[in-house]
């Protein structure tokens, strides 16, 4: 209980700085292995991914429900990793009242729909908060391509700051429906929404000689362990090769790996190989990673899973 409450308290400054949404508990980084808890206003969504964490379900639920202003604690323990622990998926209300079906996360002036029961992970990607701020700086006046757009948070920001055009690509029709809703709650036209496999769509855009001034490439985890790194590296290279080919002169690519098994050094090497094969001169002009509510203990560097590069093409 103390560890959960103290972890949440360390996010108080963030929650007082213009957002009502933050990761309150980040597993090993907060001394509570296997426990992840994200807050969206008065609702907390918790994931328990290990047998050890599962045994403490009631204590964790009580600790989270005791936090000021919390109305709902909802469990989304449906990650595949539970199978390796011999655990069944568990989804449902733990404490309080059912989550608001119209729940939104507030981030400055932006609003994002949170699908607590059916969305990926806990319903929204809080770990890309810094990236959304980068998009806000870079997107004005640019033709924007958002690949693996999920619920379109990058697209909302790009459209809201005056992008010349926005195209979002995702293979999930429900995710694109939420992207459309995100546009509505922000009173914005989020641009074109394309339901398609990203690899196929990127090849089609390449074949039509399309060009973009800003591309966001945020694929899901492609390597769960080191045995999958070789295959994942090929996929990352193919994606980045296609993206670099689509960059207009002076265009910028924001590209990420969220695979914990892939080091930042290897990811940069893979992207460099993609740029070389595309015959483009590309420079790193910035880096993106996890925000402050996803800390990395010096004694547990494995907590640093999100690696991002801001690239500029000649």
Short mmCIF file of N, CA and C in Angstrom, two decimals, residues 87-238:
data_model
loop_
_atom_site.label_atom_id
_atom_site.label_comp_id
_atom_site.label_asym_id
_atom_site.label_seq_id
_atom_site.Cartn_x
_atom_site.Cartn_y
_atom_site.Cartn_z
N UNK A 87 -1.62 -17.46 -15.72
CA UNK A 87 -2.75 -16.66 -15.25
C UNK A 87 -3.78 -16.46 -16.36
N UNK A 88 -5.03 -16.49 -15.98
CA UNK A 88 -6.11 -16.20 -16.92
C UNK A 88 -6.29 -14.68 -17.04
N UNK A 89 -6.80 -14.21 -18.19
CA UNK A 89 -7.11 -12.78 -18.32
C UNK A 89 -8.19 -12.37 -17.33
N UNK A 90 -8.08 -11.14 -16.84
CA UNK A 90 -9.11 -10.60 -15.94
C UNK A 90 -9.39 -9.16 -16.35
N UNK A 91 -10.63 -8.89 -16.67
CA UNK A 91 -11.07 -7.56 -17.07
C UNK A 91 -12.36 -7.24 -16.34
N UNK A 92 -12.42 -6.05 -15.72
CA UNK A 92 -13.67 -5.66 -15.07
C UNK A 92 -13.45 -4.68 -13.93
N UNK A 93 -14.55 -4.25 -13.37
CA UNK A 93 -14.52 -3.27 -12.28
C UNK A 93 -13.94 -3.88 -11.01
N UNK A 94 -13.01 -3.17 -10.38
CA UNK A 94 -12.44 -3.60 -9.11
C UNK A 94 -13.01 -2.82 -7.93
N UNK A 95 -13.17 -1.53 -8.12
CA UNK A 95 -13.67 -0.68 -7.03
C UNK A 95 -14.50 0.46 -7.62
N UNK A 96 -15.50 0.91 -6.88
CA UNK A 96 -16.26 2.10 -7.27
C UNK A 96 -17.33 1.81 -8.30
N UNK A 97 -17.57 2.79 -9.16
CA UNK A 97 -18.62 2.70 -10.17
C UNK A 97 -18.01 2.45 -11.54
N UNK A 98 -18.81 1.98 -12.48
CA UNK A 98 -18.34 1.68 -13.82
C UNK A 98 -17.74 2.93 -14.48
N UNK A 99 -16.70 2.74 -15.32
CA UNK A 99 -16.08 3.91 -15.97
C UNK A 99 -17.05 4.62 -16.89
N UNK A 100 -16.89 5.93 -16.98
CA UNK A 100 -17.71 6.75 -17.86
C UNK A 100 -17.48 6.33 -19.32
N UNK A 101 -18.53 5.97 -20.07
CA UNK A 101 -18.33 5.59 -21.47
C UNK A 101 -17.80 6.74 -22.32
N UNK A 102 -17.95 7.97 -21.84
CA UNK A 102 -17.44 9.14 -22.55
C UNK A 102 -16.18 9.71 -21.89
N UNK A 103 -15.43 8.84 -21.23
CA UNK A 103 -14.23 9.28 -20.53
C UNK A 103 -13.21 9.87 -21.51
N UNK A 104 -12.63 11.00 -21.14
CA UNK A 104 -11.58 11.61 -21.95
C UNK A 104 -10.40 11.95 -21.06
N UNK A 105 -9.21 11.89 -21.65
CA UNK A 105 -7.99 12.36 -20.99
C UNK A 105 -7.72 13.78 -21.44
N UNK A 106 -7.42 14.65 -20.50
CA UNK A 106 -7.12 16.04 -20.82
C UNK A 106 -5.61 16.25 -20.75
N UNK A 107 -5.07 16.87 -21.80
CA UNK A 107 -3.63 17.13 -21.87
C UNK A 107 -3.47 18.54 -22.41
N UNK A 108 -3.32 19.50 -21.52
CA UNK A 108 -3.37 20.89 -21.94
C UNK A 108 -4.75 21.19 -22.49
N UNK A 109 -4.81 21.74 -23.71
CA UNK A 109 -6.09 22.04 -24.32
C UNK A 109 -6.64 20.86 -25.13
N UNK A 110 -5.89 19.76 -25.21
CA UNK A 110 -6.32 18.61 -26.00
C UNK A 110 -7.15 17.66 -25.17
N UNK A 111 -8.08 16.98 -25.85
CA UNK A 111 -8.91 15.97 -25.21
C UNK A 111 -8.83 14.69 -26.04
N UNK A 112 -8.66 13.56 -25.34
CA UNK A 112 -8.52 12.28 -26.02
C UNK A 112 -9.47 11.26 -25.41
N UNK A 113 -10.26 10.63 -26.25
CA UNK A 113 -11.19 9.60 -25.79
C UNK A 113 -10.40 8.40 -25.26
N UNK A 114 -10.82 7.87 -24.12
CA UNK A 114 -10.16 6.72 -23.50
C UNK A 114 -11.14 5.55 -23.48
N UNK A 115 -10.80 4.49 -24.20
CA UNK A 115 -11.62 3.28 -24.20
C UNK A 115 -11.08 2.35 -23.14
N UNK A 116 -11.63 2.48 -21.93
CA UNK A 116 -11.11 1.73 -20.79
C UNK A 116 -11.25 0.23 -20.98
N UNK A 117 -12.40 -0.22 -21.45
CA UNK A 117 -12.68 -1.65 -21.51
C UNK A 117 -12.10 -2.33 -22.74
N UNK A 118 -12.01 -1.60 -23.87
CA UNK A 118 -11.63 -2.27 -25.11
C UNK A 118 -10.40 -1.75 -25.81
N UNK A 119 -9.80 -0.65 -25.33
CA UNK A 119 -8.64 -0.08 -25.99
C UNK A 119 -7.37 -0.86 -25.71
N UNK A 120 -6.31 -0.53 -26.45
CA UNK A 120 -5.01 -1.16 -26.20
C UNK A 120 -4.52 -0.78 -24.80
N UNK A 121 -3.80 -1.70 -24.18
CA UNK A 121 -3.20 -1.45 -22.86
C UNK A 121 -4.27 -0.97 -21.89
N UNK A 122 -4.14 0.27 -21.41
CA UNK A 122 -5.13 0.81 -20.47
C UNK A 122 -6.07 1.80 -21.15
N UNK A 123 -6.04 1.88 -22.47
CA UNK A 123 -6.99 2.72 -23.19
C UNK A 123 -6.39 3.91 -23.90
N UNK A 124 -5.15 4.28 -23.56
CA UNK A 124 -4.51 5.43 -24.19
C UNK A 124 -3.01 5.32 -23.95
N UNK A 125 -2.21 5.92 -24.85
CA UNK A 125 -0.75 5.84 -24.73
C UNK A 125 -0.21 7.10 -24.06
N UNK A 126 -0.17 7.04 -22.73
CA UNK A 126 0.37 8.17 -21.97
C UNK A 126 1.86 8.36 -22.21
N UNK A 127 2.55 7.31 -22.63
CA UNK A 127 4.01 7.41 -22.77
C UNK A 127 4.44 8.27 -23.95
N UNK A 128 3.49 8.69 -24.81
CA UNK A 128 3.85 9.54 -25.94
C UNK A 128 3.48 11.01 -25.69
N UNK A 129 3.38 11.39 -24.45
CA UNK A 129 3.05 12.79 -24.11
C UNK A 129 4.09 13.76 -24.68
N UNK A 130 5.36 13.46 -24.50
CA UNK A 130 6.41 14.35 -25.02
C UNK A 130 6.40 14.38 -26.54
N UNK A 131 6.07 13.26 -27.17
CA UNK A 131 6.01 13.23 -28.62
C UNK A 131 4.88 14.10 -29.14
N UNK A 132 3.74 14.10 -28.45
CA UNK A 132 2.64 14.96 -28.88
C UNK A 132 3.04 16.43 -28.80
N UNK A 133 3.84 16.78 -27.80
CA UNK A 133 4.34 18.15 -27.71
C UNK A 133 5.28 18.46 -28.87
N UNK A 134 6.08 17.47 -29.28
CA UNK A 134 6.98 17.67 -30.42
C UNK A 134 6.18 17.85 -31.71
N UNK A 135 5.14 17.06 -31.88
CA UNK A 135 4.28 17.20 -33.06
C UNK A 135 3.69 18.61 -33.12
N UNK A 136 3.28 19.13 -31.97
CA UNK A 136 2.70 20.48 -31.93
C UNK A 136 3.70 21.53 -32.41
N UNK A 137 4.98 21.32 -32.13
CA UNK A 137 6.01 22.27 -32.58
C UNK A 137 6.31 22.13 -34.06
N UNK A 138 6.23 20.92 -34.57
CA UNK A 138 6.75 20.63 -35.92
C UNK A 138 5.70 20.62 -37.02
N UNK A 139 4.43 20.42 -36.68
CA UNK A 139 3.42 20.15 -37.70
C UNK A 139 2.85 21.37 -38.43
N UNK A 140 2.87 22.58 -37.86
CA UNK A 140 2.22 23.70 -38.56
C UNK A 140 2.68 23.84 -40.01
N UNK A 141 1.72 23.88 -40.93
CA UNK A 141 2.01 24.09 -42.34
C UNK A 141 2.54 22.88 -43.09
N UNK A 142 2.73 21.75 -42.41
CA UNK A 142 3.33 20.58 -43.05
C UNK A 142 2.28 19.56 -43.49
N UNK A 143 2.63 18.79 -44.51
CA UNK A 143 1.84 17.63 -44.90
C UNK A 143 2.25 16.48 -43.99
N UNK A 144 1.30 15.97 -43.20
CA UNK A 144 1.61 15.03 -42.13
C UNK A 144 1.08 13.65 -42.46
N UNK A 145 1.92 12.64 -42.24
CA UNK A 145 1.54 11.24 -42.37
C UNK A 145 1.74 10.57 -41.02
N UNK A 146 0.67 10.01 -40.47
CA UNK A 146 0.70 9.35 -39.17
C UNK A 146 0.46 7.86 -39.39
N UNK A 147 1.53 7.06 -39.24
CA UNK A 147 1.47 5.62 -39.51
C UNK A 147 1.38 4.85 -38.20
N UNK A 148 0.55 3.81 -38.17
CA UNK A 148 0.17 3.14 -36.92
C UNK A 148 -0.47 4.19 -36.01
N UNK A 149 -1.45 4.87 -36.54
CA UNK A 149 -2.01 6.06 -35.89
C UNK A 149 -2.83 5.73 -34.66
N UNK A 150 -3.28 4.48 -34.52
CA UNK A 150 -4.14 4.06 -33.43
C UNK A 150 -5.34 5.02 -33.33
N UNK A 151 -5.55 5.70 -32.20
CA UNK A 151 -6.72 6.56 -32.07
C UNK A 151 -6.45 8.00 -32.48
N UNK A 152 -5.34 8.22 -33.18
CA UNK A 152 -5.14 9.50 -33.85
C UNK A 152 -4.72 10.67 -33.00
N UNK A 153 -4.07 10.43 -31.87
CA UNK A 153 -3.66 11.56 -31.02
C UNK A 153 -2.70 12.49 -31.76
N UNK A 154 -1.71 11.92 -32.46
CA UNK A 154 -0.78 12.76 -33.23
C UNK A 154 -1.54 13.55 -34.29
N UNK A 155 -2.53 12.92 -34.90
CA UNK A 155 -3.29 13.57 -35.96
C UNK A 155 -4.12 14.72 -35.42
N UNK A 156 -4.68 14.55 -34.24
CA UNK A 156 -5.45 15.62 -33.60
C UNK A 156 -4.56 16.84 -33.37
N UNK A 157 -3.37 16.60 -32.82
CA UNK A 157 -2.45 17.71 -32.54
C UNK A 157 -2.02 18.38 -33.84
N UNK A 158 -1.66 17.58 -34.84
CA UNK A 158 -1.21 18.14 -36.11
C UNK A 158 -2.30 19.00 -36.75
N UNK A 159 -3.52 18.49 -36.77
CA UNK A 159 -4.62 19.25 -37.35
C UNK A 159 -4.90 20.51 -36.53
N UNK A 160 -4.78 20.40 -35.22
CA UNK A 160 -5.09 21.53 -34.35
C UNK A 160 -4.10 22.67 -34.44
N UNK A 161 -2.85 22.37 -34.83
CA UNK A 161 -1.85 23.43 -34.92
C UNK A 161 -1.68 23.94 -36.35
N UNK A 162 -2.51 23.44 -37.27
CA UNK A 162 -2.50 24.00 -38.62
C UNK A 162 -1.68 23.25 -39.63
N UNK A 163 -1.64 21.92 -39.55
CA UNK A 163 -0.98 21.15 -40.59
C UNK A 163 -1.68 21.38 -41.92
N UNK A 164 -0.91 21.34 -43.01
CA UNK A 164 -1.50 21.53 -44.34
C UNK A 164 -2.44 20.39 -44.70
N UNK A 165 -2.09 19.15 -44.29
CA UNK A 165 -2.94 17.99 -44.50
C UNK A 165 -2.50 16.92 -43.51
N UNK A 166 -3.42 15.98 -43.23
CA UNK A 166 -3.11 14.89 -42.31
C UNK A 166 -3.70 13.60 -42.87
N UNK A 167 -2.87 12.56 -42.97
CA UNK A 167 -3.32 11.23 -43.34
C UNK A 167 -2.92 10.28 -42.22
N UNK A 168 -3.90 9.55 -41.68
CA UNK A 168 -3.66 8.58 -40.61
C UNK A 168 -3.90 7.17 -41.14
N UNK A 169 -2.97 6.26 -40.86
CA UNK A 169 -3.08 4.88 -41.32
C UNK A 169 -3.05 3.94 -40.13
N UNK A 170 -4.06 3.06 -40.07
CA UNK A 170 -4.08 2.03 -39.03
C UNK A 170 -4.90 0.85 -39.54
N UNK A 171 -4.58 -0.34 -39.07
CA UNK A 171 -5.29 -1.53 -39.53
C UNK A 171 -6.57 -1.78 -38.76
N UNK A 172 -6.80 -1.02 -37.69
CA UNK A 172 -7.96 -1.23 -36.82
C UNK A 172 -9.06 -0.23 -37.12
N UNK A 173 -10.19 -0.72 -37.61
CA UNK A 173 -11.33 0.16 -37.86
C UNK A 173 -11.87 0.77 -36.56
N UNK A 174 -11.98 0.00 -35.45
CA UNK A 174 -12.43 0.62 -34.19
C UNK A 174 -11.50 1.74 -33.72
N UNK A 175 -10.19 1.56 -33.90
CA UNK A 175 -9.26 2.62 -33.50
C UNK A 175 -9.48 3.87 -34.33
N UNK A 176 -9.71 3.71 -35.62
CA UNK A 176 -9.95 4.86 -36.49
C UNK A 176 -11.29 5.53 -36.15
N UNK A 177 -12.25 4.75 -35.71
CA UNK A 177 -13.51 5.34 -35.24
C UNK A 177 -13.27 6.24 -34.04
N UNK A 178 -12.41 5.80 -33.13
CA UNK A 178 -12.07 6.63 -31.98
C UNK A 178 -11.29 7.87 -32.43
N UNK A 179 -10.44 7.71 -33.44
CA UNK A 179 -9.72 8.87 -33.98
C UNK A 179 -10.71 9.91 -34.49
N UNK A 180 -11.75 9.44 -35.15
CA UNK A 180 -12.79 10.36 -35.64
C UNK A 180 -13.47 11.06 -34.45
N UNK A 181 -13.76 10.29 -33.41
CA UNK A 181 -14.36 10.88 -32.21
C UNK A 181 -13.41 11.88 -31.55
N UNK A 182 -12.11 11.58 -31.57
CA UNK A 182 -11.14 12.52 -31.01
C UNK A 182 -11.17 13.85 -31.75
N UNK A 183 -11.35 13.77 -33.07
CA UNK A 183 -11.51 15.00 -33.82
C UNK A 183 -12.74 15.76 -33.38
N UNK A 184 -13.84 15.03 -33.17
CA UNK A 184 -15.09 15.68 -32.78
C UNK A 184 -14.99 16.35 -31.41
N UNK A 185 -14.40 15.67 -30.43
CA UNK A 185 -14.34 16.26 -29.08
C UNK A 185 -13.40 17.45 -29.04
N UNK A 186 -12.48 17.53 -30.02
CA UNK A 186 -11.59 18.69 -30.11
C UNK A 186 -12.07 19.70 -31.15
N UNK A 187 -13.24 19.42 -31.74
CA UNK A 187 -13.84 20.29 -32.75
C UNK A 187 -12.88 20.53 -33.91
N UNK A 188 -12.33 19.40 -34.41
CA UNK A 188 -11.34 19.45 -35.49
C UNK A 188 -11.68 18.43 -36.57
N UNK A 189 -11.22 18.72 -37.78
CA UNK A 189 -11.21 17.74 -38.85
C UNK A 189 -9.83 17.09 -38.82
N UNK A 190 -9.78 15.81 -38.45
CA UNK A 190 -8.48 15.15 -38.30
C UNK A 190 -7.91 14.68 -39.63
N UNK A 191 -8.57 14.98 -40.74
CA UNK A 191 -8.03 14.63 -42.04
C UNK A 191 -8.47 13.25 -42.49
N UNK A 192 -7.70 12.66 -43.40
CA UNK A 192 -8.05 11.38 -44.00
C UNK A 192 -7.66 10.24 -43.07
N UNK A 193 -8.58 9.27 -42.90
CA UNK A 193 -8.34 8.08 -42.08
C UNK A 193 -8.35 6.86 -42.99
N UNK A 194 -7.24 6.14 -43.05
CA UNK A 194 -7.10 5.00 -43.95
C UNK A 194 -6.96 3.71 -43.16
N UNK A 195 -7.91 2.79 -43.35
CA UNK A 195 -7.80 1.48 -42.73
C UNK A 195 -6.99 0.57 -43.65
N UNK A 196 -5.78 0.22 -43.22
CA UNK A 196 -4.90 -0.55 -44.09
C UNK A 196 -3.72 -1.09 -43.30
N UNK A 197 -3.12 -2.15 -43.82
CA UNK A 197 -1.84 -2.63 -43.31
C UNK A 197 -0.77 -1.58 -43.60
N UNK A 198 0.01 -1.24 -42.61
CA UNK A 198 0.97 -0.14 -42.77
C UNK A 198 1.99 -0.42 -43.86
N UNK A 199 2.53 -1.63 -43.91
CA UNK A 199 3.54 -1.95 -44.92
C UNK A 199 2.95 -1.79 -46.33
N UNK A 200 1.76 -2.33 -46.52
CA UNK A 200 1.11 -2.25 -47.83
C UNK A 200 0.79 -0.81 -48.20
N UNK A 201 0.26 -0.05 -47.22
CA UNK A 201 -0.11 1.33 -47.49
C UNK A 201 1.10 2.18 -47.83
N UNK A 202 2.21 1.98 -47.11
CA UNK A 202 3.41 2.76 -47.38
C UNK A 202 3.96 2.44 -48.78
N UNK A 203 3.91 1.20 -49.16
CA UNK A 203 4.38 0.85 -50.51
C UNK A 203 3.49 1.50 -51.57
N UNK A 204 2.19 1.53 -51.31
CA UNK A 204 1.28 2.17 -52.25
C UNK A 204 1.55 3.66 -52.38
N UNK A 205 1.81 4.33 -51.26
CA UNK A 205 2.13 5.76 -51.30
C UNK A 205 3.44 6.00 -52.03
N UNK A 206 4.41 5.11 -51.80
CA UNK A 206 5.69 5.22 -52.52
C UNK A 206 5.49 5.08 -54.03
N UNK A 207 4.69 4.09 -54.41
CA UNK A 207 4.47 3.84 -55.83
C UNK A 207 3.76 5.01 -56.51
N UNK A 208 2.97 5.77 -55.72
CA UNK A 208 2.28 6.93 -56.27
C UNK A 208 3.10 8.21 -56.12
N UNK A 209 4.35 8.04 -55.67
CA UNK A 209 5.29 9.17 -55.55
C UNK A 209 4.75 10.27 -54.63
N UNK A 210 4.04 9.85 -53.58
CA UNK A 210 3.56 10.84 -52.60
C UNK A 210 4.73 11.32 -51.74
N UNK A 211 4.63 12.54 -51.26
CA UNK A 211 5.66 13.10 -50.37
C UNK A 211 5.01 13.77 -49.17
N UNK A 212 5.72 13.71 -48.05
CA UNK A 212 5.21 14.30 -46.81
C UNK A 212 6.33 15.08 -46.13
N UNK A 213 5.93 16.12 -45.42
CA UNK A 213 6.90 16.97 -44.73
C UNK A 213 7.16 16.50 -43.31
N UNK A 214 6.22 15.72 -42.75
CA UNK A 214 6.37 15.22 -41.38
C UNK A 214 5.70 13.85 -41.30
N UNK A 215 6.48 12.85 -40.94
CA UNK A 215 5.96 11.48 -40.81
C UNK A 215 6.19 11.00 -39.39
N UNK A 216 5.13 10.47 -38.78
CA UNK A 216 5.23 9.83 -37.46
C UNK A 216 5.08 8.33 -37.67
N UNK A 217 6.06 7.57 -37.21
CA UNK A 217 6.10 6.12 -37.43
C UNK A 217 6.25 5.44 -36.06
N UNK A 218 5.12 5.02 -35.52
CA UNK A 218 5.10 4.49 -34.14
C UNK A 218 4.49 3.08 -34.13
N UNK A 219 5.23 2.07 -34.59
CA UNK A 219 4.68 0.71 -34.67
C UNK A 219 4.52 0.08 -33.29
N UNK A 220 3.69 -0.95 -33.19
CA UNK A 220 3.59 -1.68 -31.93
C UNK A 220 4.88 -2.45 -31.66
N UNK A 221 4.94 -3.07 -30.49
CA UNK A 221 6.14 -3.84 -30.13
C UNK A 221 6.35 -4.96 -31.14
N UNK A 222 7.54 -5.00 -31.74
CA UNK A 222 7.85 -6.00 -32.76
C UNK A 222 8.77 -7.10 -32.24
N UNK A 223 9.36 -6.89 -31.04
CA UNK A 223 10.24 -7.91 -30.46
C UNK A 223 9.94 -8.03 -28.98
N UNK A 224 9.44 -9.19 -28.57
CA UNK A 224 9.15 -9.42 -27.15
C UNK A 224 10.37 -9.92 -26.40
N UNK A 225 11.36 -10.43 -27.12
CA UNK A 225 12.57 -10.95 -26.48
C UNK A 225 13.71 -10.92 -27.50
N UNK A 226 14.90 -11.26 -27.02
CA UNK A 226 16.08 -11.17 -27.89
C UNK A 226 16.01 -12.16 -29.05
N UNK A 227 15.31 -13.27 -28.89
CA UNK A 227 15.21 -14.25 -29.98
C UNK A 227 14.46 -13.68 -31.19
N UNK A 228 13.64 -12.67 -30.95
CA UNK A 228 12.84 -12.08 -32.02
C UNK A 228 13.49 -10.84 -32.62
N UNK A 229 14.68 -10.48 -32.15
CA UNK A 229 15.31 -9.23 -32.58
C UNK A 229 15.66 -9.20 -34.06
N UNK A 230 16.15 -10.31 -34.59
CA UNK A 230 16.57 -10.31 -36.00
C UNK A 230 15.36 -10.04 -36.91
N UNK A 231 14.27 -10.75 -36.67
CA UNK A 231 13.06 -10.54 -37.47
C UNK A 231 12.52 -9.13 -37.28
N UNK A 232 12.52 -8.66 -36.03
CA UNK A 232 12.02 -7.31 -35.75
C UNK A 232 12.89 -6.25 -36.43
N UNK A 233 14.19 -6.45 -36.43
CA UNK A 233 15.09 -5.48 -37.07
C UNK A 233 14.80 -5.35 -38.55
N UNK A 234 14.49 -6.47 -39.20
CA UNK A 234 14.15 -6.40 -40.62
C UNK A 234 12.86 -5.61 -40.83
N UNK A 235 11.88 -5.82 -39.94
CA UNK A 235 10.61 -5.10 -40.07
C UNK A 235 10.81 -3.61 -39.82
N UNK A 236 11.58 -3.26 -38.78
CA UNK A 236 11.86 -1.85 -38.51
C UNK A 236 12.59 -1.21 -39.71
N UNK A 237 13.52 -1.95 -40.28
CA UNK A 237 14.26 -1.39 -41.42
C UNK A 237 13.33 -1.16 -42.61
N UNK A 238 12.47 -2.13 -42.90
CA UNK A 238 11.54 -1.98 -44.02
C UNK A 238 10.63 -0.77 -43.82
#
